[in-house]
PDB file of C-alpha atoms in Angstrom:
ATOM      1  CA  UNK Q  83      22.834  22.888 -18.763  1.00 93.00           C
ATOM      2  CA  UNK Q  84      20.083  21.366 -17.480  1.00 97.00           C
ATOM      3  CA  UNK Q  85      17.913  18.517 -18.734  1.00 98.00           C
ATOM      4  CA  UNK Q  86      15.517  16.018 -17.145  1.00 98.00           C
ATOM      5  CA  UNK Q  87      13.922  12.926 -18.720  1.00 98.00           C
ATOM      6  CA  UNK Q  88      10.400  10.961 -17.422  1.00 97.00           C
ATOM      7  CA  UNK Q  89       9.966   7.916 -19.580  1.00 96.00           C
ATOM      8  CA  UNK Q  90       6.269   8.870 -18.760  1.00 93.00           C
ATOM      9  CA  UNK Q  91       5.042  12.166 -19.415  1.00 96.00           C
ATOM     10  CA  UNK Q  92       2.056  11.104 -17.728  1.00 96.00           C
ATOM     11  CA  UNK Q  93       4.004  11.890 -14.075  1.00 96.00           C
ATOM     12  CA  UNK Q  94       4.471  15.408 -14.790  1.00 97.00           C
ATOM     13  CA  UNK Q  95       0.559  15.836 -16.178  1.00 97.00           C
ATOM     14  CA  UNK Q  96      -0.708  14.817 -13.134  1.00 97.00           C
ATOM     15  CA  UNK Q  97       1.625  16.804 -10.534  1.00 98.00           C
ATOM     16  CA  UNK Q  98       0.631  19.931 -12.517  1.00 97.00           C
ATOM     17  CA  UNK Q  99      -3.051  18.974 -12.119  1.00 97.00           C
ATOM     18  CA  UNK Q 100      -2.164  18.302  -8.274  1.00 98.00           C
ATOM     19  CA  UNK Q 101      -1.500  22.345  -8.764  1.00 98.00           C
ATOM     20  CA  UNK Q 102      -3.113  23.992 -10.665  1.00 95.00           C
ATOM     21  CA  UNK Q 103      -5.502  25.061  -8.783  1.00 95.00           C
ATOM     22  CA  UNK Q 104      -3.976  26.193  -6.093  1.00 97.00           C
ATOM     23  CA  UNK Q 105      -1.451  28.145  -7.877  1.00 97.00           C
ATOM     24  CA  UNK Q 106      -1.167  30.479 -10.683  1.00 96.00           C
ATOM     25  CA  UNK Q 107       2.980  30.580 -11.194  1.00 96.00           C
ATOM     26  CA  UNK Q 108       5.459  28.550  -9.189  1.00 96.00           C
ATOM     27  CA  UNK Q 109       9.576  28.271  -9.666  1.00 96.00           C
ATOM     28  CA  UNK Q 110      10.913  25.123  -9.794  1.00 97.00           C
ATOM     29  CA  UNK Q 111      14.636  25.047  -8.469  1.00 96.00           C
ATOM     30  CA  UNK Q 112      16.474  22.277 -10.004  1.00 97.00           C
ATOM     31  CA  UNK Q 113      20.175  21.186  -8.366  1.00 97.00           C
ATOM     32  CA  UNK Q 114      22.047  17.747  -8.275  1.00 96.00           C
ATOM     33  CA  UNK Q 115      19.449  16.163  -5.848  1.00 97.00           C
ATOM     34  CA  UNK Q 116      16.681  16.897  -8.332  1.00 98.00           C
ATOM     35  CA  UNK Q 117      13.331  19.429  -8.491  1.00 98.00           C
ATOM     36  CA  UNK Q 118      11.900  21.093  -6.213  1.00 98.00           C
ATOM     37  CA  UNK Q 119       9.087  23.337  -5.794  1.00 98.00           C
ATOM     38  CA  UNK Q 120       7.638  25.426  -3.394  1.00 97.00           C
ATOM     39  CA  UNK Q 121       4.681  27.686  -3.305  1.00 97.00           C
ATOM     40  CA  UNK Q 122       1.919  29.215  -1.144  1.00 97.00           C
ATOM     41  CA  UNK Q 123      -1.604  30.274  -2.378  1.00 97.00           C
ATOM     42  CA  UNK Q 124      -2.526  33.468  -3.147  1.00 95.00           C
ATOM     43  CA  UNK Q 125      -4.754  33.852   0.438  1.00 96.00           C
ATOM     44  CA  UNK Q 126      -1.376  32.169   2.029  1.00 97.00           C
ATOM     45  CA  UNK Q 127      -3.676  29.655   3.519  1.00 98.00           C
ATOM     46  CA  UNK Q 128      -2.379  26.421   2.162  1.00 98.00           C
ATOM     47  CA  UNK Q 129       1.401  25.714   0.669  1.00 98.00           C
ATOM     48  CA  UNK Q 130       2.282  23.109  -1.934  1.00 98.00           C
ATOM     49  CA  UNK Q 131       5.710  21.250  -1.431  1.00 98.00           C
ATOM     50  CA  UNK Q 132       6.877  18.929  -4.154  1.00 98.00           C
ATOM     51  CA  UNK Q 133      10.081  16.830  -4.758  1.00 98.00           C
ATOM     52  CA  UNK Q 134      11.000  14.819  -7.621  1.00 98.00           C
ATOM     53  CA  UNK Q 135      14.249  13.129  -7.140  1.00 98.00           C
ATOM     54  CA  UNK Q 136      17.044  12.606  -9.613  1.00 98.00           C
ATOM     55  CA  UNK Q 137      17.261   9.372  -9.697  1.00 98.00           C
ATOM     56  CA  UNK Q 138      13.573   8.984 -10.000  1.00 98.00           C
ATOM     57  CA  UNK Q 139      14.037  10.209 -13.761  1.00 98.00           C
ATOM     58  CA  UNK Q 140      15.592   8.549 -16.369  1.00 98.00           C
ATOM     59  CA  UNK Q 141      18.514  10.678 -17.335  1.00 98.00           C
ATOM     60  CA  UNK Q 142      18.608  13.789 -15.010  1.00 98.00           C
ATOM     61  CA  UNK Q 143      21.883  16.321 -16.272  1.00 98.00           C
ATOM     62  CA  UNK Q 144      21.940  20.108 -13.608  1.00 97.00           C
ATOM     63  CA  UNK Q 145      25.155  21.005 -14.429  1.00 95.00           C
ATOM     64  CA  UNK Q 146      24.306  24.504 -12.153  1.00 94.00           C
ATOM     65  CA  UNK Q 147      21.315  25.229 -10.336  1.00 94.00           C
ATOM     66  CA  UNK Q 148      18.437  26.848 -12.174  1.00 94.00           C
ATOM     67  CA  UNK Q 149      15.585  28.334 -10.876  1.00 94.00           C
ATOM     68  CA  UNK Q 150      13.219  28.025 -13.627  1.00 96.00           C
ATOM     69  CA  UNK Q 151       9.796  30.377 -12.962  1.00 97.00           C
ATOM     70  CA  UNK Q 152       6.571  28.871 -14.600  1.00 97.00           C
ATOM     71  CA  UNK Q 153       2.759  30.212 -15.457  1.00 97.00           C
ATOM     72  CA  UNK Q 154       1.315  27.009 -14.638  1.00 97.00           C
ATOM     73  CA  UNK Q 155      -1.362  27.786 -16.958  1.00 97.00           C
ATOM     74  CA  UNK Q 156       1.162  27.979 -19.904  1.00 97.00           C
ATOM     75  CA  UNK Q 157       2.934  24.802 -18.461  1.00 97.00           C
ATOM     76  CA  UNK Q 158      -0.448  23.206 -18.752  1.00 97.00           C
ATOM     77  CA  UNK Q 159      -1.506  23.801 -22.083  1.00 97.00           C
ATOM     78  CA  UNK Q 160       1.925  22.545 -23.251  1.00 98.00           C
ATOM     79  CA  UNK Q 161       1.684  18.943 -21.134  1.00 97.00           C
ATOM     80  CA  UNK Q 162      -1.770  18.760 -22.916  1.00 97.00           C
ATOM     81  CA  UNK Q 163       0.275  18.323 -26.128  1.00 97.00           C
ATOM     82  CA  UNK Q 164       1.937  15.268 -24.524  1.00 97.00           C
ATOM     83  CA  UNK Q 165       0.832  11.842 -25.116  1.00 95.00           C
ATOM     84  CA  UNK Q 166       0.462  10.142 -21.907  1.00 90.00           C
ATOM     85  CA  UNK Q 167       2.708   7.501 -22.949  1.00 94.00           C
ATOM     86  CA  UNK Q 168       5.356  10.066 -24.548  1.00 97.00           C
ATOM     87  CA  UNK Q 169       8.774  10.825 -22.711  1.00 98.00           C
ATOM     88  CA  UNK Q 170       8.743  13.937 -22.112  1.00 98.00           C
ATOM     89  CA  UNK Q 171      12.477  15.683 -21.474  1.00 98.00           C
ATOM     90  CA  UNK Q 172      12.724  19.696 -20.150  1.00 98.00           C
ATOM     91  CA  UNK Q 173      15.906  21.443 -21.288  1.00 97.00           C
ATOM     92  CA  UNK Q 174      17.265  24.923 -20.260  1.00 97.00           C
ATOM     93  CA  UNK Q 175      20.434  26.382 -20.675  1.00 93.00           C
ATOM     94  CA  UNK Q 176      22.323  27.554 -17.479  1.00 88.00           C
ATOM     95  CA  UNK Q 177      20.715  31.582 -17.355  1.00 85.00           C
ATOM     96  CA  UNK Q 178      18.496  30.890 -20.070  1.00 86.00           C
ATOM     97  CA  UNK Q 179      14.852  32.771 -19.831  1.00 95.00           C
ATOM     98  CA  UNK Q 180      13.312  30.324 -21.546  1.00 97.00           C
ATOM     99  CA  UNK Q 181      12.636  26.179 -21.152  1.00 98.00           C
ATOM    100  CA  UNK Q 182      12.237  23.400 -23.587  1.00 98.00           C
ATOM    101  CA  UNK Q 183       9.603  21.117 -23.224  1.00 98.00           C
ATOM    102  CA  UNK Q 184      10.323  17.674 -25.774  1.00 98.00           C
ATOM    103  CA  UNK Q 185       8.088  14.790 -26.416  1.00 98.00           C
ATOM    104  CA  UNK Q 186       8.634  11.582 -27.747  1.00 98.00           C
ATOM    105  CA  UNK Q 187       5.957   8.903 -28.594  1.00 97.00           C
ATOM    106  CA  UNK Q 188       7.216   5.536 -27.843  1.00 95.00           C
ATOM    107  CA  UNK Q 189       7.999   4.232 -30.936  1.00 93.00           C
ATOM    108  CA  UNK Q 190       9.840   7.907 -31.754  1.00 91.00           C
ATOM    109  CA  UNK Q 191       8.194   8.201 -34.717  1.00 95.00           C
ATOM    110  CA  UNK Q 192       6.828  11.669 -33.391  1.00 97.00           C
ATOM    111  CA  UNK Q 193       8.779  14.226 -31.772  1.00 97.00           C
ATOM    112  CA  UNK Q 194       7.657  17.715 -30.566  1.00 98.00           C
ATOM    113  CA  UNK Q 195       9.262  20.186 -28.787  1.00 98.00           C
ATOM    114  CA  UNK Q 196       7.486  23.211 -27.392  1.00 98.00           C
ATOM    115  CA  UNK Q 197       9.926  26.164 -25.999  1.00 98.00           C
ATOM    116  CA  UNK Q 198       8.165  28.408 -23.299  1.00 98.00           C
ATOM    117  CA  UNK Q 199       9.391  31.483 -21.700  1.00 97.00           C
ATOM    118  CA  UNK Q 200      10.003  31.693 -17.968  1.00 97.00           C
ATOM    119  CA  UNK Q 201       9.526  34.410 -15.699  1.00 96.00           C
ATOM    120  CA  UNK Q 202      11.001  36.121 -12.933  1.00 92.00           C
ATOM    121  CA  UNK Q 203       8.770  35.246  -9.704  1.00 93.00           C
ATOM    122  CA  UNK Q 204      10.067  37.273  -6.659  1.00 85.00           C
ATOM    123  CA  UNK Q 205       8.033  34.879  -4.431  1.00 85.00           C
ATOM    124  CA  UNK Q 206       7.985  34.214  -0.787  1.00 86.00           C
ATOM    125  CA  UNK Q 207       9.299  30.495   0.549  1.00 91.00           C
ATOM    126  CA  UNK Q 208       8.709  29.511   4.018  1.00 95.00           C
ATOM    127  CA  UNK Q 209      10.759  27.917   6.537  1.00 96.00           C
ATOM    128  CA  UNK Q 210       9.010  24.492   7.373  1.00 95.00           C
ATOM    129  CA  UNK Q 211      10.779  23.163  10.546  1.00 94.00           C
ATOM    130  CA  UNK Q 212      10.886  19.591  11.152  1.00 93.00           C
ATOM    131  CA  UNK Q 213       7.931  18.371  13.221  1.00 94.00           C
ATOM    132  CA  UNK Q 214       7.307  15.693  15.036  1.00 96.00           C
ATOM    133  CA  UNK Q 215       3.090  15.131  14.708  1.00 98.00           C
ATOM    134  CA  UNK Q 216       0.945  14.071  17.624  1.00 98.00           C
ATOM    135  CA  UNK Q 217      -1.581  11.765  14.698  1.00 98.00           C
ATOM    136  CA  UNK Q 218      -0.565  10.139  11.484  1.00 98.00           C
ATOM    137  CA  UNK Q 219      -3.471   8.802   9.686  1.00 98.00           C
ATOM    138  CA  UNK Q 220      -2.559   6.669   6.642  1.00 97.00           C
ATOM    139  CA  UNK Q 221      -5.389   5.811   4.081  1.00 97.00           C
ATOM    140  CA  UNK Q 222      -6.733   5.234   0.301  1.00 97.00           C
ATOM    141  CA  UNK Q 223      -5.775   8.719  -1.459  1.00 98.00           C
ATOM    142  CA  UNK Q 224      -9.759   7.689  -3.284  1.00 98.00           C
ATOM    143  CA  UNK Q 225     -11.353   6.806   0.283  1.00 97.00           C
ATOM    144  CA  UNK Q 226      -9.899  10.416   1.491  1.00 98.00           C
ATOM    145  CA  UNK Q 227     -10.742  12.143  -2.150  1.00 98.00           C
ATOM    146  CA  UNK Q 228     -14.608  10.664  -1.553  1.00 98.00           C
ATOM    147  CA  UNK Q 229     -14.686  12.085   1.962  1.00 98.00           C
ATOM    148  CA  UNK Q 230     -13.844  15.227   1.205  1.00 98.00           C
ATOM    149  CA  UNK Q 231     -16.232  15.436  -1.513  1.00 97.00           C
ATOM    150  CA  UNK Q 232     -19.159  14.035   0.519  1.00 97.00           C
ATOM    151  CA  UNK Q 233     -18.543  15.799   3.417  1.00 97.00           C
ATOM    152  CA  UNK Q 234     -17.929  19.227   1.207  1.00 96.00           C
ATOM    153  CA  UNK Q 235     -22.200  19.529   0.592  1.00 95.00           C
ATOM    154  CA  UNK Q 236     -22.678  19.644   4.058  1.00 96.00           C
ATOM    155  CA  UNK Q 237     -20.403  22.571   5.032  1.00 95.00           C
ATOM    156  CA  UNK Q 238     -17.482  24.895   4.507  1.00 96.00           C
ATOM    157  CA  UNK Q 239     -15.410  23.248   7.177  1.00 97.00           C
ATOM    158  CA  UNK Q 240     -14.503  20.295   8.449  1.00 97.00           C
ATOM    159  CA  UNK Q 241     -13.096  19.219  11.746  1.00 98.00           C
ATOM    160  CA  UNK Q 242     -10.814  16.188  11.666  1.00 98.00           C
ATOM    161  CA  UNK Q 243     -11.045  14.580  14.953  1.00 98.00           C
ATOM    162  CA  UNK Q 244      -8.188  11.623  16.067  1.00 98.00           C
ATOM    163  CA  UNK Q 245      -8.381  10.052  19.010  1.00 95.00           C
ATOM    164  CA  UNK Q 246      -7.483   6.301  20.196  1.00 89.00           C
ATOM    165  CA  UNK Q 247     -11.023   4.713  19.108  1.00 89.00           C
ATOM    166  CA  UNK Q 248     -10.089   6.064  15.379  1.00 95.00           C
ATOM    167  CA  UNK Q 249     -10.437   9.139  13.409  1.00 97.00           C
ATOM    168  CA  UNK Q 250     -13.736  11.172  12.376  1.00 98.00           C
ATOM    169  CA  UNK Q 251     -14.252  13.501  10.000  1.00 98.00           C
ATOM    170  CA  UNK Q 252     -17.270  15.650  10.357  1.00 98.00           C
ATOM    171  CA  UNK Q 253     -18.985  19.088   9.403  1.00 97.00           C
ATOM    172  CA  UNK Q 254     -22.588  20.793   9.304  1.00 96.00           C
ATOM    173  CA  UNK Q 255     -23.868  23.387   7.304  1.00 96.00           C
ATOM    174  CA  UNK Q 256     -27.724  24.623   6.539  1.00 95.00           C
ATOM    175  CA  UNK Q 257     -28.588  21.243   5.696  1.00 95.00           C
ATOM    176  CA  UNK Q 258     -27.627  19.318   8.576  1.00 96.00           C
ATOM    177  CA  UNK Q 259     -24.870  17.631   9.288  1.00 97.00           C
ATOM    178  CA  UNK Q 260     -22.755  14.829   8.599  1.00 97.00           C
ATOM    179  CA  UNK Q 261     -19.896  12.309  10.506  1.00 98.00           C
ATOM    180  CA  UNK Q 262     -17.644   9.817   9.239  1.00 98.00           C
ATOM    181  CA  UNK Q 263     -15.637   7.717  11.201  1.00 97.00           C
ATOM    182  CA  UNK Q 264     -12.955   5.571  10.262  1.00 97.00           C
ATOM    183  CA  UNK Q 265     -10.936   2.618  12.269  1.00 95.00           C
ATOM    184  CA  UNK Q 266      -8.049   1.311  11.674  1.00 94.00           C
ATOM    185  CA  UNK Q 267      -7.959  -1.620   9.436  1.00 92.00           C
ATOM    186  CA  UNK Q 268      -7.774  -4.692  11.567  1.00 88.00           C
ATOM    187  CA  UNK Q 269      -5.785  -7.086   9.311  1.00 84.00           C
ATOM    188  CA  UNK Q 270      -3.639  -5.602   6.551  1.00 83.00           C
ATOM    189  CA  UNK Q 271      -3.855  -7.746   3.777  1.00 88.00           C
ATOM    190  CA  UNK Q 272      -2.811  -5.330   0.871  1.00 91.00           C
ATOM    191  CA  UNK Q 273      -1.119  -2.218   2.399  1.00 89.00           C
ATOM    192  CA  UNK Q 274      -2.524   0.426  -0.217  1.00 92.00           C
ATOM    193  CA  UNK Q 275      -6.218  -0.616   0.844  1.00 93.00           C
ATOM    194  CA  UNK Q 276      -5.369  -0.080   4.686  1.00 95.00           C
ATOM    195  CA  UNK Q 277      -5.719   2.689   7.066  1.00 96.00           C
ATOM    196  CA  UNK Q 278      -3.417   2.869   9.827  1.00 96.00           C
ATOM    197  CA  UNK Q 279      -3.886   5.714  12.615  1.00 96.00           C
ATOM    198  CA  UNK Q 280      -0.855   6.407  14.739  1.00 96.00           C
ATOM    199  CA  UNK Q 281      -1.415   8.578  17.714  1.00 96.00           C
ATOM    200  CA  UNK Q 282       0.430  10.189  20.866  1.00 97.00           C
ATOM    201  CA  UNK Q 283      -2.129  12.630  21.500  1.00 97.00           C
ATOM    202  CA  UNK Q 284      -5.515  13.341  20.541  1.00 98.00           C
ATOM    203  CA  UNK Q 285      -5.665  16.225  17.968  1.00 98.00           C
ATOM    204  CA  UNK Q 286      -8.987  18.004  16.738  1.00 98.00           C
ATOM    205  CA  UNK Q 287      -8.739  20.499  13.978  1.00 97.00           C
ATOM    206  CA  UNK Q 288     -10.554  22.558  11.928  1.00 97.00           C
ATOM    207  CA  UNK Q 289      -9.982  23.304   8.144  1.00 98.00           C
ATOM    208  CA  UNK Q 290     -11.378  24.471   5.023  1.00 97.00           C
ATOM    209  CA  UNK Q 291     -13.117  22.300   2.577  1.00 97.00           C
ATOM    210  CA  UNK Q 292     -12.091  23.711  -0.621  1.00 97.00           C
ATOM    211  CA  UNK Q 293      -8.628  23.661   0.103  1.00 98.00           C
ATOM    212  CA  UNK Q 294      -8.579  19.654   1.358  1.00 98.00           C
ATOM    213  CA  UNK Q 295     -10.606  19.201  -2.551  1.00 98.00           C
ATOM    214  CA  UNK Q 296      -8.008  20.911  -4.734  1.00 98.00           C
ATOM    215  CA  UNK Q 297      -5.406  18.549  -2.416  1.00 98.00           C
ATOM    216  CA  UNK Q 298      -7.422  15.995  -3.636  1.00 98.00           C
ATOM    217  CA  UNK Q 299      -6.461  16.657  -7.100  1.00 98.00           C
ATOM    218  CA  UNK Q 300      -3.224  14.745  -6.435  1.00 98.00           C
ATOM    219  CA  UNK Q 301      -5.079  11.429  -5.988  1.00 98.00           C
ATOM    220  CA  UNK Q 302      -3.879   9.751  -9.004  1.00 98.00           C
ATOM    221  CA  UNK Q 303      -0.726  10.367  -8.385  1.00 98.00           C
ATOM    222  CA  UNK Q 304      -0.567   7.585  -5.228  1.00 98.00           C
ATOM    223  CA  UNK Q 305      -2.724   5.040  -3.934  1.00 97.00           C
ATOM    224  CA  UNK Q 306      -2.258   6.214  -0.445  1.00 98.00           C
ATOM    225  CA  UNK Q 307      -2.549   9.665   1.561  1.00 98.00           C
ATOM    226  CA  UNK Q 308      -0.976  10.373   5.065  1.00 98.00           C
ATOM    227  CA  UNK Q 309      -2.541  13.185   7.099  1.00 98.00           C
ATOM    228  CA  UNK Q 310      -0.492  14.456   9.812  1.00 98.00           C
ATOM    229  CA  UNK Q 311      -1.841  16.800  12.396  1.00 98.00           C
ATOM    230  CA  UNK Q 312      -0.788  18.125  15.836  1.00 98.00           C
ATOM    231  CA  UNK Q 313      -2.373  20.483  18.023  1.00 96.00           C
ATOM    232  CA  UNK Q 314      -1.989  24.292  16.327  1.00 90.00           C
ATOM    233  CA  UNK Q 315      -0.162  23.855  13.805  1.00 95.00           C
ATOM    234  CA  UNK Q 316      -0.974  23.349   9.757  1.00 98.00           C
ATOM    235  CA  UNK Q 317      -1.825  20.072   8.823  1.00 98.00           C
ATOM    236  CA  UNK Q 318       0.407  18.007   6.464  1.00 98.00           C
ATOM    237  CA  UNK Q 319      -1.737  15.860   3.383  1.00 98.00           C
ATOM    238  CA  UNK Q 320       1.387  14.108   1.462  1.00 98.00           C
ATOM    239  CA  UNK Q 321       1.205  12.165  -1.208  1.00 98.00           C
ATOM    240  CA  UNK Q 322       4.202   9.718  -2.527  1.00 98.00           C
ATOM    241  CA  UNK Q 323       4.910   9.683  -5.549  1.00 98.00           C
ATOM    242  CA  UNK Q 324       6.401   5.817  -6.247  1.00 96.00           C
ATOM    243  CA  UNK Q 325       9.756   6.030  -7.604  1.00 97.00           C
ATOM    244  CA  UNK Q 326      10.851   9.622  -7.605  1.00 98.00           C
ATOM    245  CA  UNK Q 327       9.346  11.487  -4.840  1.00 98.00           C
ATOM    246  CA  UNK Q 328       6.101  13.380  -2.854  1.00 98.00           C
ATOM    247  CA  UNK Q 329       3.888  16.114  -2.966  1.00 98.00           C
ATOM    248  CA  UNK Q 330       2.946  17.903   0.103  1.00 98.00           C
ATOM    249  CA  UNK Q 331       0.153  20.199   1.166  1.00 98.00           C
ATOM    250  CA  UNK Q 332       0.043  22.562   4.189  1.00 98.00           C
ATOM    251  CA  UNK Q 333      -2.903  23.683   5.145  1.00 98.00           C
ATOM    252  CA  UNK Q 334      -3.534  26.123   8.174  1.00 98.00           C
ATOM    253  CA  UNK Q 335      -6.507  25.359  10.265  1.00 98.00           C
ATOM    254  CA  UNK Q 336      -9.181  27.685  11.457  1.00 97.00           C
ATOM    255  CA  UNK Q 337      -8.643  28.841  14.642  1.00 93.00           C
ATOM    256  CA  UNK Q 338     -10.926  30.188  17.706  1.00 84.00           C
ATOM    257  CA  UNK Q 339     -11.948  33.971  16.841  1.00 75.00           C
TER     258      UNK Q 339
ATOM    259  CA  UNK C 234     -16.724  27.980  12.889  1.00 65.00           C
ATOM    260  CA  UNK C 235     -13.304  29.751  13.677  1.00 85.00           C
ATOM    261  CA  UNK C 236     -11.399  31.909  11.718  1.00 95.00           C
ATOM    262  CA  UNK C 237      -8.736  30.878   8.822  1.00 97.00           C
ATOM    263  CA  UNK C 238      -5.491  31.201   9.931  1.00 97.00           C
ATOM    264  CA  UNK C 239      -2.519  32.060   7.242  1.00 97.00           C
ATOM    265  CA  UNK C 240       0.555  30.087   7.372  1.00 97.00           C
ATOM    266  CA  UNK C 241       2.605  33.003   8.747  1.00 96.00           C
ATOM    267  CA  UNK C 242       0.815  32.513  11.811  1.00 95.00           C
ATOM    268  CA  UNK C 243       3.344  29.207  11.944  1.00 95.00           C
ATOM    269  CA  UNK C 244       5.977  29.577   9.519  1.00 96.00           C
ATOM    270  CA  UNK C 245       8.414  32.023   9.290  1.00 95.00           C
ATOM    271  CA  UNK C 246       9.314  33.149   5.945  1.00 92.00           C
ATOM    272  CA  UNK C 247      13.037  32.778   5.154  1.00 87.00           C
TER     273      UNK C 247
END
């Protein structure tokens, strides 16, 4: 048996609109520590990596692991029917093909419950070793969702840039081109509102626009983003989630032809 | 601009 309760439905909308659109069908595997997900794209270019703890819910119950296969798309339409300030509970049975969606508004005098079937995903999972970055750049998840925006008229790509003087973000297209540069914030006052740059070595990479947008999707889900990069390697956008866990993106760069 | 780069150029898939 397995069964999972969020006093706030409104959690589990927004990690499925942190992707959605990066994925069509994911499995979540659900054990004693909690959910987990991963998935890659279809182009393999970027990889989504979410957690939501146990104890981050309000009753959690995995009696046996279950790996639970989803179409996002169906998962979505069913969270739509959730108010955001309904619990929402999932329920399977241990080997069941199907999973049990409940809602509750808060003063329970509504309750729904939409059953949807799950699917056998023969997907690939990735071994993610544990790296030690060269930058970590800490900022507003909105400051970050703006840049990418602005900077995404300009040009396909952009090439993050961290040295000691700060970090720049910058790209150029038919238009022209365009450069932001950020500093670390010289007095923290309120932590969520700060960005803090920690760097061994100077890293400059290159990566896709669209991708660093649809990673922008998770914005609501945390004031703050942390970018990791080192030389060669895919960089790491993670989002925490307060109380129960993260999300995190991997994104390969662009490399020399 | 470079070319993109797949994750299996990093990750091995387990």
């Amino acid at each position: 048996m397995f069964e999972a309760r969020l006093l706030k439905s409104s959690i589990l909308k927004k990690v499925l609109e942190a992707i959605k659109d990066l994925l069509t069908q994911a499995t979540f595997d659900c054990d004693d520590n909690g959910i987990q997900l991963q998935a890659m794209d279809n182009s393999h270019v970027a990889l989504v990596s979410l957690l939501l703890r146990a104890d981050g819910f309000d009753k959690y119950r995995c009696d046996r692991n279950v790996t639970m296969g989803m179409n996002l798309g169906s998962m979505t339409k069913i969270l739509k029917c959730a108010g955001d300030k309904d619990t929402v509970t999932m329920k399977a049975q241990d080997n069941a093909d199907t999973v049990t969606f409940v809602f509750e508004s808060p003063n329970q005098e509504k309750v729904s419950d939409y059953e949807m079937k799950l699917m056998n995903l023969d997907l690939e999972h990735l071994g993610i070793p544990e790296t030690e970055y060269s930058c970590t750049i800490r900022m507003p998840s909105a400051e970050f969702a703006r840049m990418c925006r602005d900077l995404s008229q300009f040009g396909e790509s952009i090439v993050i840039s961290c040295t000691k003087e700060g970090v720049k973000f910058s790209t150029s297209g038919d238009i022209g081109s365009a450069n932001i540069k950020l500093a670390q914030t010289a007095s923290i006052d309120k932590e969520d509102e700060a960005v803090i740059i920690e760097m061994d070595e100077p890293v400059t990479l290159t990566f896709a626009c669209q991708y660093l947008n649809y990673f922008t999707k998770a914005t609501s889900l945390s004031p703050q983003v942390q970018l990791s990069m080192s030389a060669d390697v895919p960089l790491v956008v993670e989002y925490r989630i307060p109380d129960i866990g993260h999300i995190r993106y991997y994104l390969a760069p662009k490399i020399e032809e | 601009k470079g070319k993109q780069a797949t994750l299996m150029n990093f990750f091995k898939k387990k």
